[in-house]
CSV table of C-alpha atoms in Angstrom, one decimal:
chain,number,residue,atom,x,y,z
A,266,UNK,CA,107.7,138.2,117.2
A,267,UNK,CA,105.6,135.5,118.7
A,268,UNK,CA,104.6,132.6,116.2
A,269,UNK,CA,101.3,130.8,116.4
A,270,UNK,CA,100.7,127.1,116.8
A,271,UNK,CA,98.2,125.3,115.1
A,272,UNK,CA,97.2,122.4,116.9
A,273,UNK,CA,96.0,118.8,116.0
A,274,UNK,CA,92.8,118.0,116.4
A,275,UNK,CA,91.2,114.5,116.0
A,276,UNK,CA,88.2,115.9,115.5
A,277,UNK,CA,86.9,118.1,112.6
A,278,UNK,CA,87.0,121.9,113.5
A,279,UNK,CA,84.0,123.6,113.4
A,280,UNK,CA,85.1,126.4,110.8
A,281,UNK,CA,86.3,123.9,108.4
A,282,UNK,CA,84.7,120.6,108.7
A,283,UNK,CA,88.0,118.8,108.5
A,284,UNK,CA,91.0,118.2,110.9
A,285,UNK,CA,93.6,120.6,110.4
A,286,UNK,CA,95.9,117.5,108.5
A,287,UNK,CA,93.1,117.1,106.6
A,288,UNK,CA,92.4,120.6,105.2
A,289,UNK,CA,96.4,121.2,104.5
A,290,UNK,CA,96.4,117.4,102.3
A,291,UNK,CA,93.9,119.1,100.5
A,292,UNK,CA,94.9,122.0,99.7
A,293,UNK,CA,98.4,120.6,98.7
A,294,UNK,CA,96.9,117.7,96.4
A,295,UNK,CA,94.6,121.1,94.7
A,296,UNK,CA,98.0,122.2,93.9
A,297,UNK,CA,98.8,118.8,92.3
A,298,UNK,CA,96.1,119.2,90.1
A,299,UNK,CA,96.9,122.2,88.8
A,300,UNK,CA,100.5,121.1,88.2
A,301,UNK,CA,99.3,118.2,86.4
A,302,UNK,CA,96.5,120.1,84.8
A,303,UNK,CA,99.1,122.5,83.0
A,304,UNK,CA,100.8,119.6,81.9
A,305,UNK,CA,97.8,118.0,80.3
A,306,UNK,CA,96.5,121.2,79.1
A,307,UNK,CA,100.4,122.1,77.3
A,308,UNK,CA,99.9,118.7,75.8
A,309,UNK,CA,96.3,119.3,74.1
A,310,UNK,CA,97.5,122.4,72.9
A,311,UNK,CA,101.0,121.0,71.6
A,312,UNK,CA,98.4,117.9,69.6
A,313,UNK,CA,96.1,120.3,68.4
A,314,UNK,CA,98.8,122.6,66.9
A,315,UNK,CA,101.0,119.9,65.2
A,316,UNK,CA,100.6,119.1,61.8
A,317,UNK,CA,101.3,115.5,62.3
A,318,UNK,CA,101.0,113.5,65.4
A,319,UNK,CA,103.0,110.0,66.5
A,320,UNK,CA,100.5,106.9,67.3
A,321,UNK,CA,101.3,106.4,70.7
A,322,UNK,CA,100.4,102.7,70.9
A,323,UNK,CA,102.8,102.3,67.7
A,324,UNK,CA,105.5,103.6,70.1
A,325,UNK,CA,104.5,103.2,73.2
A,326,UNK,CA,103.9,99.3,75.3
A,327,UNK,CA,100.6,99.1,75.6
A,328,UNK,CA,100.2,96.1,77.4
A,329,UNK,CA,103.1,96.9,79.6
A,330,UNK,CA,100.9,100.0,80.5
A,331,UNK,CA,98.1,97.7,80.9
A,332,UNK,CA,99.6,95.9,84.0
A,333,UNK,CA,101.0,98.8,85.3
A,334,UNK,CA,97.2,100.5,85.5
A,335,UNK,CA,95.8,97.1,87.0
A,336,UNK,CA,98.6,97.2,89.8
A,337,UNK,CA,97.9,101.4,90.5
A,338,UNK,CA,94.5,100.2,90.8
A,339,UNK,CA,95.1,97.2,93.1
A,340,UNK,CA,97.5,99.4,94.5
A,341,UNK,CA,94.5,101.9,95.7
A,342,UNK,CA,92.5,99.8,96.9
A,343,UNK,CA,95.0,98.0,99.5
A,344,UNK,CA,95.8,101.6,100.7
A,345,UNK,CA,91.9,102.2,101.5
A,346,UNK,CA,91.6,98.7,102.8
A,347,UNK,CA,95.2,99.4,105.2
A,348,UNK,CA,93.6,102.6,106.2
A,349,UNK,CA,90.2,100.8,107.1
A,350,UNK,CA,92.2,98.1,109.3
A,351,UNK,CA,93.3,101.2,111.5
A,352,UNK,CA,89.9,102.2,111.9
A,353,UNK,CA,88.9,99.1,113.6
A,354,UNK,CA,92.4,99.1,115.5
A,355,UNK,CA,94.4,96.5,113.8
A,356,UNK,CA,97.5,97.2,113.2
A,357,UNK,CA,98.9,93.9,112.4
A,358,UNK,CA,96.7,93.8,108.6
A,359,UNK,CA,97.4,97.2,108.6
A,360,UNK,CA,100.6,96.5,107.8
A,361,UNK,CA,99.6,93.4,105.7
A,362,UNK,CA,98.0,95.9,103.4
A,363,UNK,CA,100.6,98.6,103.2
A,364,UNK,CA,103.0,95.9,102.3
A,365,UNK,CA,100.6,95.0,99.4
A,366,UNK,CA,100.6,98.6,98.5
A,367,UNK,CA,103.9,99.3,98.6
A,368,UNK,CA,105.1,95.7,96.8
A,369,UNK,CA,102.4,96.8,93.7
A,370,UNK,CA,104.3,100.9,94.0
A,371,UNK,CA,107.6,98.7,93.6
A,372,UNK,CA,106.3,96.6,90.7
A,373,UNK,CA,104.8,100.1,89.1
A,374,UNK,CA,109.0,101.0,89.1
A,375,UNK,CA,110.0,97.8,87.7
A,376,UNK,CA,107.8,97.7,84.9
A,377,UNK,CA,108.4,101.5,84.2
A,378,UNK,CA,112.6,101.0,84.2
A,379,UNK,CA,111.7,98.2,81.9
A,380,UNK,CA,109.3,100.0,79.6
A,381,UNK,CA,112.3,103.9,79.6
A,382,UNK,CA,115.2,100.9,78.9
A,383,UNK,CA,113.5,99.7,75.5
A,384,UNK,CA,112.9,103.1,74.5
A,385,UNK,CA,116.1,104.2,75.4
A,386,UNK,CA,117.7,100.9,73.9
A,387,UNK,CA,116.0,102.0,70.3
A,388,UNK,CA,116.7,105.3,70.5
A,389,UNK,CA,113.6,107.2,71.7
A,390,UNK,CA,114.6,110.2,73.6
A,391,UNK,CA,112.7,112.9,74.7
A,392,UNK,CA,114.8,115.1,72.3
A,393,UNK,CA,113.5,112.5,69.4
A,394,UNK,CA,110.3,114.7,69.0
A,395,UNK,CA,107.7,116.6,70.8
A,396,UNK,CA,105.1,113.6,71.7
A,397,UNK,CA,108.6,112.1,73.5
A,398,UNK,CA,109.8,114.8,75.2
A,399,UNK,CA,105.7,115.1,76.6
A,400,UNK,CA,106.1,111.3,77.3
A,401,UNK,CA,109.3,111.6,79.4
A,402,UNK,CA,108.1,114.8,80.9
A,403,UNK,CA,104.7,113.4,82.3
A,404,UNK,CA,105.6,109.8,83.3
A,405,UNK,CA,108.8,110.8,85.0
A,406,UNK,CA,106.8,113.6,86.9
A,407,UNK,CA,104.7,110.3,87.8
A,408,UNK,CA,107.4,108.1,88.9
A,409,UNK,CA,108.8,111.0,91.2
A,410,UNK,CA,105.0,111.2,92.7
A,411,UNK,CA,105.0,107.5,93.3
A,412,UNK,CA,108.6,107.0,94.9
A,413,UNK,CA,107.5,110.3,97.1
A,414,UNK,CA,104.2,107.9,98.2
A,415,UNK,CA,106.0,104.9,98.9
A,416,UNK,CA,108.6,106.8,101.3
A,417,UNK,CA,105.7,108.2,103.0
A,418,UNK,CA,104.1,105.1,103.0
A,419,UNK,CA,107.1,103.1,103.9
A,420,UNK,CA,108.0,105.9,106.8
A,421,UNK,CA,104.6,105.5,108.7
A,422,UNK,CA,104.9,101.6,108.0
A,423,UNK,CA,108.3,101.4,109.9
A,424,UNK,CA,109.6,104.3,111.9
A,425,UNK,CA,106.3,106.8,112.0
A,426,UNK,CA,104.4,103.3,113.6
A,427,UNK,CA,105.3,103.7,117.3
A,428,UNK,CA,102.8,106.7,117.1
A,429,UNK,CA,100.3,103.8,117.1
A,430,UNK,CA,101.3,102.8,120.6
A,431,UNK,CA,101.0,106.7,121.9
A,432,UNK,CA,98.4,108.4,119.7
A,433,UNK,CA,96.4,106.1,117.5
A,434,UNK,CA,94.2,108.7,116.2
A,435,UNK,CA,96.3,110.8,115.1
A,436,UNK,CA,98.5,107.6,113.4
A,437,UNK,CA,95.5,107.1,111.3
A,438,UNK,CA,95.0,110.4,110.5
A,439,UNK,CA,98.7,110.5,109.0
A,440,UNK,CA,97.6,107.2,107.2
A,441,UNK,CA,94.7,108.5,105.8
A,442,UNK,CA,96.5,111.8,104.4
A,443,UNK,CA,99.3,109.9,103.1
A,444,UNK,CA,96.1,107.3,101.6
A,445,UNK,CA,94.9,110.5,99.8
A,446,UNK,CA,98.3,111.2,98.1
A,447,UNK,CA,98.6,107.9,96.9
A,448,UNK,CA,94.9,107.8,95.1
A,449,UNK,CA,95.7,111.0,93.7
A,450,UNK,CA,98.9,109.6,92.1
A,451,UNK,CA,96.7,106.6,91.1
A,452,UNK,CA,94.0,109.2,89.5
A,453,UNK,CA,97.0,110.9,87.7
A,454,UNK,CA,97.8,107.4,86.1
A,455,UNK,CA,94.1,106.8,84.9
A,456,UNK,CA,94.4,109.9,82.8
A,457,UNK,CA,97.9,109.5,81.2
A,458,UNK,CA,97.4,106.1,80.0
A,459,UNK,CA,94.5,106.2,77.7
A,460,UNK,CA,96.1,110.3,76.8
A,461,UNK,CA,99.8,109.1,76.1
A,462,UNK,CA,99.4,105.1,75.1
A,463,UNK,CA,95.6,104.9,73.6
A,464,UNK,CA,94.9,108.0,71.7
């Protein structure tokens, strides 16, 4: 049984509109937000249904929350500005940028081990009560999307750059895609915080 090949193309096919890496990132972040659209939909359900309901800002750290949103956002935009510098061909604040982004993903971590230690240190478990167990569930989910974006991120940055040299289109293709992840995890984080730590 022969198996067929689906090229790269650097320009957008003519049936779709997009190049084939394109089209597949798409489809896979669709997937993403179903996955997290389940997750936000169990938890309206779960709010509506309960007789009483924690405060998450008298739990949760708000402010800590705060910074971490200000540093997805920054985040975001040094990814769109890394992928701009590959559009006009240089690499060298390309990787300027990507270091940004991947120092703020970093910082996102720190904060985030800080903020599960406290709750951990006074006792807060997911097994505490439902609005925990949703808490644990959806921000670990998170931190797992944003370690997968900084290996990506850190791959092209190091090993996957010597494609630069041979095929810079495609290179900033893969950038782009990867780019496309890391909003989407970004976007994720704009909804949890007001759902989780404001309402």
């Amino acid at each position: 049984m022969s198996t067929i090949e689906i090229p790269y193309v650097s320009t957008p096919r003519p049936d779709t509109g997009l190049i084939n890496a394109k089209l597949g990132i798409w489809l896979f972040l669709a997937s993403e937000v179903m996955l997290f659209g389940g997750l936000f939909s169990a938890y309206v359900l779960l709010r509506i249904g309960a007789e009483t309901w924690p405060d998450g800002a008298s739990i949760l750290n708000v402010p800590l929350a705060t910074l971490n949103t200000v540093v997805l956002i920054t985040s975001s935009i040094t990814m769109v500005m890394a992928w701009a510098s590959l559009v006009r061909k240089d690499i060298n604040k390309y990787k300027l940028y990507n270091y940004v982004t991947l120092a703020c993903g970093l910082t996102f971590l720190v904060v985030k081990y800080f903020e599960y230690s406290a709750k951990f240190h006074h006792g807060l478990f997911p097994s505490e009560s439902t609005f925990l167990a949703i808490y644990f569930t959806l921000t670990g989910l998170h931190v797992l999307h944003v370690i997968g974006g900084m290996l990506t991120l850190a791959y092209l940055h190091f090993i996957g750059s010597k494609m630069w040299k041979t095929d810079p289109v495609r290179y900033t293709g893969r950038v782009e895609c990867a780019g496309l992840f890391w909003h989407l995890v970004d976007l994720v984080w704009i909804f949890l915080f007001p759902t989780l730590y404001l309402m």
